[in-house]
Short mmCIF file of C-alpha atoms in Angstrom, two decimals:
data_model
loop_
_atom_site.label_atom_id
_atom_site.label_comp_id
_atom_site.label_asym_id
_atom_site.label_seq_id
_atom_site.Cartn_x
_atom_site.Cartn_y
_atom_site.Cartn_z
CA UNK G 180 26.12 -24.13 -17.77
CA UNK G 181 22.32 -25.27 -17.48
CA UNK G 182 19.96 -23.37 -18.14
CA UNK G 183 16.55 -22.79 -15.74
CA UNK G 184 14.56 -26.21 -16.55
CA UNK G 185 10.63 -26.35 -16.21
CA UNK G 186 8.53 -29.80 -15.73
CA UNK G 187 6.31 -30.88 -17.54
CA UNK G 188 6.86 -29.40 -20.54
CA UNK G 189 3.05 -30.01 -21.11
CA UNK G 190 0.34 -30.79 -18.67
CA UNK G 191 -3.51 -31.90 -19.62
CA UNK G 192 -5.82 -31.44 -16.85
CA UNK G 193 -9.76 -31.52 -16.00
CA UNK G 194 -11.03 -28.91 -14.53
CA UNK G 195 -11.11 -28.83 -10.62
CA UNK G 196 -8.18 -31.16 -10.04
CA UNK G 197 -5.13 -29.73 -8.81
CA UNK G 198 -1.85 -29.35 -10.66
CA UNK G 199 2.70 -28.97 -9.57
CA UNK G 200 4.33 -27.38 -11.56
CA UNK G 201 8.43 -26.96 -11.26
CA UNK G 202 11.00 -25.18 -11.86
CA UNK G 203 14.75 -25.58 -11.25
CA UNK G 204 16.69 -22.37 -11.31
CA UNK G 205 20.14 -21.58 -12.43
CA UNK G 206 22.50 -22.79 -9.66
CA UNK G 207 23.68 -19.74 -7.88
CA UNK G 208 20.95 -17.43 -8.85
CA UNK G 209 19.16 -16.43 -5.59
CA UNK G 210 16.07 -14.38 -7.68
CA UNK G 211 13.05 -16.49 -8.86
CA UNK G 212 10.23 -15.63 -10.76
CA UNK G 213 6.58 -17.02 -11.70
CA UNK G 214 4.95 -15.33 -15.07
CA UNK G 215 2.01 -16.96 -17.14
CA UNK G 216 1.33 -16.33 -20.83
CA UNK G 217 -1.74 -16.79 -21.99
CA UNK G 218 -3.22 -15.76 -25.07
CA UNK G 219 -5.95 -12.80 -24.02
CA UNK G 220 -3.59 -11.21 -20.94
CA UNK G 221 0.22 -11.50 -22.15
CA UNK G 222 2.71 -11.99 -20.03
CA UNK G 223 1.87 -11.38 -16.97
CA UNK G 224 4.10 -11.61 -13.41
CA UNK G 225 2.52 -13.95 -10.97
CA UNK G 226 5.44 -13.92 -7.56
CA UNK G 227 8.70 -13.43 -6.66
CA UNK G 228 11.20 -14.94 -4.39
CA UNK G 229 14.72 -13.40 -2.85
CA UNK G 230 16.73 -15.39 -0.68
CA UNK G 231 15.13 -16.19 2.29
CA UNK G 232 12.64 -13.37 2.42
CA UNK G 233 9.18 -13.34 2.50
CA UNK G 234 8.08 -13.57 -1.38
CA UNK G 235 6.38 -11.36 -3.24
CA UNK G 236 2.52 -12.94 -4.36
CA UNK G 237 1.23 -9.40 -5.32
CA UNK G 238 0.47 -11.25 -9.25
CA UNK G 239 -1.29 -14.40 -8.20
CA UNK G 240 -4.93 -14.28 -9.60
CA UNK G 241 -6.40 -16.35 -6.95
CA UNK G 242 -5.91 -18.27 -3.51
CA UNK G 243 -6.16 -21.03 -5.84
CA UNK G 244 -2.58 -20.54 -6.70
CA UNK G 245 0.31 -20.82 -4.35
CA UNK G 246 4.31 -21.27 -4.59
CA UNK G 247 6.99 -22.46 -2.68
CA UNK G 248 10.81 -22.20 -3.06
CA UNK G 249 12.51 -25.05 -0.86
CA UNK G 250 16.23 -24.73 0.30
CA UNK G 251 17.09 -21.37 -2.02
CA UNK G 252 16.60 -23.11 -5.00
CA UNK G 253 13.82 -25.22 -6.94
CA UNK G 254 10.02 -23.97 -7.06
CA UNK G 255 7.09 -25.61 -7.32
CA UNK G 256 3.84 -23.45 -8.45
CA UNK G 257 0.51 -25.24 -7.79
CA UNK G 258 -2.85 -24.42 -8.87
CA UNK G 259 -6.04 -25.82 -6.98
CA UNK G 260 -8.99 -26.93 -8.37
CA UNK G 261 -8.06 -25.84 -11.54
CA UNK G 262 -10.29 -24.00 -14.37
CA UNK G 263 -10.78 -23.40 -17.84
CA UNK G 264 -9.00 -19.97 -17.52
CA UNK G 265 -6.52 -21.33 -15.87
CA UNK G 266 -5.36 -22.39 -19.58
CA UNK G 267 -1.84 -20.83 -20.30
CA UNK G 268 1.76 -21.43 -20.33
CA UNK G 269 3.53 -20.72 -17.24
CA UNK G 270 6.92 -19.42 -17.57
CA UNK G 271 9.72 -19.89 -15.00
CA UNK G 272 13.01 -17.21 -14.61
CA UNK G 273 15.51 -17.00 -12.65
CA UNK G 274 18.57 -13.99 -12.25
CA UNK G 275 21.55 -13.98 -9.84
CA UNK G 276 20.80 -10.12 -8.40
CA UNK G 277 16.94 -9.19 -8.02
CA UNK G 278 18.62 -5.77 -8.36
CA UNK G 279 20.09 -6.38 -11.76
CA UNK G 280 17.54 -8.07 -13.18
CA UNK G 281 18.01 -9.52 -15.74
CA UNK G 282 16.20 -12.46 -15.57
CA UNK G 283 17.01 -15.86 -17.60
CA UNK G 284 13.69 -17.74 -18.52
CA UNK G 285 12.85 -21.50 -18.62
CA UNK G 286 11.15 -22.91 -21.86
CA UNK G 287 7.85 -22.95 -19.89
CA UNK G 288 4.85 -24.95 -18.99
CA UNK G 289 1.54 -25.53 -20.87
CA UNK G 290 -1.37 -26.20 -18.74
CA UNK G 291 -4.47 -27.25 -20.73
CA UNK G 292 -7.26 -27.56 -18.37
CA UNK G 293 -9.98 -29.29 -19.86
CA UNK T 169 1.31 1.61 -13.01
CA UNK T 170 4.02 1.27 -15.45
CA UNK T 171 2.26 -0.11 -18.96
CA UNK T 172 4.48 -1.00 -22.45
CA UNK T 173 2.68 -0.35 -25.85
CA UNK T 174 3.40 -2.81 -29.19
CA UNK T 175 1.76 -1.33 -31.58
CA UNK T 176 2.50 -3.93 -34.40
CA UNK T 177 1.06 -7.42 -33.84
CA UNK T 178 3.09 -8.54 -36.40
CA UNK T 179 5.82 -7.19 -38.62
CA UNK T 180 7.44 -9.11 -41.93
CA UNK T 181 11.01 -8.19 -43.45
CA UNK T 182 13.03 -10.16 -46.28
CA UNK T 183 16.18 -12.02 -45.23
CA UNK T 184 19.15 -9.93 -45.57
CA UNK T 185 17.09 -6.68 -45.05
CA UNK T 186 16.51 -4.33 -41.75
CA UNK T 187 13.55 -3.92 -39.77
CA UNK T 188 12.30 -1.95 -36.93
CA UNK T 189 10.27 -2.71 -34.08
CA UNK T 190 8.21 -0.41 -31.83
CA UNK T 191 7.55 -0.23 -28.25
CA UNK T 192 7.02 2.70 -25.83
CA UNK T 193 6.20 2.39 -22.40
CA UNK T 194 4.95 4.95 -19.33
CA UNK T 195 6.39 5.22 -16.51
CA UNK T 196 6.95 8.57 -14.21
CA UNK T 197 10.10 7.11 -13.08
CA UNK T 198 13.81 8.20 -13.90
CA UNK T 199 16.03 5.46 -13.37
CA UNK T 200 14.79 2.31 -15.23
CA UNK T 201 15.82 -0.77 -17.24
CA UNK T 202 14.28 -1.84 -20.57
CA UNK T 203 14.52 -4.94 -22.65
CA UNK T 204 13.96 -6.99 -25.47
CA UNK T 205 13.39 -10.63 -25.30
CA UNK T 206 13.11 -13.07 -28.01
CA UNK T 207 10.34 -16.09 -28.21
CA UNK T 208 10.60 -18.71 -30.58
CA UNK T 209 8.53 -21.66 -31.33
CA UNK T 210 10.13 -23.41 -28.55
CA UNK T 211 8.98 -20.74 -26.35
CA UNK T 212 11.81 -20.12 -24.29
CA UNK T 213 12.33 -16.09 -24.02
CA UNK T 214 16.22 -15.27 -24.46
CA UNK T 215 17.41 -11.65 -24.29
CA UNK T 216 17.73 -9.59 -27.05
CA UNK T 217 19.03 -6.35 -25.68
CA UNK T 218 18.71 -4.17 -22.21
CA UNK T 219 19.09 -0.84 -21.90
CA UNK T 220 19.24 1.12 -18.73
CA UNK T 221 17.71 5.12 -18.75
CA UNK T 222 20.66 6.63 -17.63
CA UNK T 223 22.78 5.71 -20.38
CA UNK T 224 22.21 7.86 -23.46
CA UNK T 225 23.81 5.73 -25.66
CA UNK T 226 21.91 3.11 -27.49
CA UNK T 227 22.77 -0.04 -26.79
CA UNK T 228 23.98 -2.31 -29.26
CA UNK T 229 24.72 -6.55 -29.92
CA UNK T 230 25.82 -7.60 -33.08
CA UNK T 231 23.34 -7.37 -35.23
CA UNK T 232 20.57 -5.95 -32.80
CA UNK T 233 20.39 -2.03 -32.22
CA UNK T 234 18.12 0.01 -30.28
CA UNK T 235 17.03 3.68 -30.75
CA UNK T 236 15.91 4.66 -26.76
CA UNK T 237 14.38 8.23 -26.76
CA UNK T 238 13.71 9.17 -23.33
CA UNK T 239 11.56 12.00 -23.63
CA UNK T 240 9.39 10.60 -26.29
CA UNK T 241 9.64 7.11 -23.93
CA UNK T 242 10.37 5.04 -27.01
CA UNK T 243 12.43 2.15 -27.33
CA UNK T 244 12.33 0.57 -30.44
CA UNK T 245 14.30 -2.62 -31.62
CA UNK T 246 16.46 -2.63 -34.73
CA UNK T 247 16.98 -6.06 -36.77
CA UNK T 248 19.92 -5.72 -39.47
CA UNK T 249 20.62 -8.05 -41.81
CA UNK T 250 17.80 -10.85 -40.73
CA UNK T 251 18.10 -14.10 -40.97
CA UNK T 252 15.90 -16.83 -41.05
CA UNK T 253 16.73 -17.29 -37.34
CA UNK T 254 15.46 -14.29 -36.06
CA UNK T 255 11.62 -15.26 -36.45
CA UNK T 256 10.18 -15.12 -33.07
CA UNK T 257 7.73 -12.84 -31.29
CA UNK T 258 9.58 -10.29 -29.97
CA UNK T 259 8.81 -8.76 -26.57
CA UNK T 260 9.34 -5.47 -25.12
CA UNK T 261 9.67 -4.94 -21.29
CA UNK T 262 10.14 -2.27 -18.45
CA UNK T 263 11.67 -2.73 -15.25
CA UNK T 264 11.83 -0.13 -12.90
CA UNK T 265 15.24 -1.44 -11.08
CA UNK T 266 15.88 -0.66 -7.23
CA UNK T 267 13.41 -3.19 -5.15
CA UNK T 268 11.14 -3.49 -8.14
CA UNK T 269 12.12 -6.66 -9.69
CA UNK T 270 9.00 -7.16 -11.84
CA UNK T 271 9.15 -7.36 -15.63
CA UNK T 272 6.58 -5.87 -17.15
CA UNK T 273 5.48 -6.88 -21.09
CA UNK T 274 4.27 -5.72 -24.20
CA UNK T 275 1.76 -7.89 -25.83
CA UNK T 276 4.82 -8.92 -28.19
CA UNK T 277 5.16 -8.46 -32.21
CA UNK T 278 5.39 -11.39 -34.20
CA UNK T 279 8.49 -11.01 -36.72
CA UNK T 280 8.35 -12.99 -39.88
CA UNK T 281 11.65 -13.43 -42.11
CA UNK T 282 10.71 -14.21 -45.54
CA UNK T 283 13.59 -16.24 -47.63
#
């Protein structure tokens, strides 16, 4: 079946404008997860959503970044006036059981903020 | 607060030949999930391998073997037989299992395959 799909692929922005990025999840998986990858920090985990329960934004750097999940299923990730650092590719996974996690990537974003 | 360890930035092995990569990880945990993911170019990150901590056998796929040594909290990644397909950066990651649902990374090893 399809696999978890991320748009756009690649995204040029100046700094301080704002910035959507999606991601459509493997139909049926009910686990959804934000990570960025940038060159000095790695991979790191950015939020979490389960369901219909309250998601977990323990990794987002800054009020400047949000998500939502609408209807169980697609995510959108924005960033607000967006920054230099802000430079990194943002990587989209999704797993059927947050408890069995194993998680099933998307082929990511890359945000260039000029 | 759980932390994995890739020592080797980069690692290089001849088609056809075997090579080893290293990760270990801290955690005061018991029960917990490791894994190796695969990045290529195209960057999307497809799993290698998973072992869970209360299996004492080492997990194995084809070609891809681990060696998981609890005690010493290694888990190290086995390539047999490369091919030229199996150049990627390579990523080790810990998952404590339960409610935590976080992945956390190495900083990845690049793998080279040389023809």
């Amino acid at each position: 079946g399809a696999g978890v799909s991320q748009s756009p692929s690649n995204k040029v922005t100046e700094k301080g404008k704002d910035v959507e990025l999606r991601c459509d999840p493997i139909s049926g998986h009910t686990a959804l997860y934000w990570y960025r990858q940038s060159l000095g920090q790695g991979l790191e985990f950015l939020i979490y959503f389960q369901g219909n329960s309250a998601p977990d934004k323990s990794g987002l750097p800054s009020d400047r970044f949000s998500a939502e999940r609408t209807g169980g299923s697609v995510s959108t990730l924005t960033i607000q006036r967006t920054q230099q650092e802000d430079s990194a590719v943002y990587l989209c996974a999704s797993s059927l059981r947050a408890v069995y996690n194993e998680q099933f990537f998307g082929p990511g974003t890359r945000l260039t903020v000029l | 607060a759980q932390t994995v360890t890739q020592s080797q930035p980069e690692m290089s092995v001849q088609e056809a030949e075997t090579v080893t990569l290293s990760c270990t990880y801290d955690t005061s945990e018991s029960d917990y999930y490791l894994f190796w993911y695969k990045q290529p170019p195209s960057r999307q990150m497809i799993l290698v391998i998973r072992q869970e901590a209360y299996k004492q056998q080492n997990a194995t796929e084809n070609r891809f073997s681990v060696n998981f040594q609890k005690a010493a909290k290694s888990f190290s990644l086995k390539i047999s037989d490369s091919q030229l397909g199996d150049a990627a950066m390579y990523f080790c990651a810990y998952n404590s299992g339960g409610s935590n649902y976080k992945l956390t990374f190495g900083k990845g090893t690049l793998l080279t395959v040389n023809p």
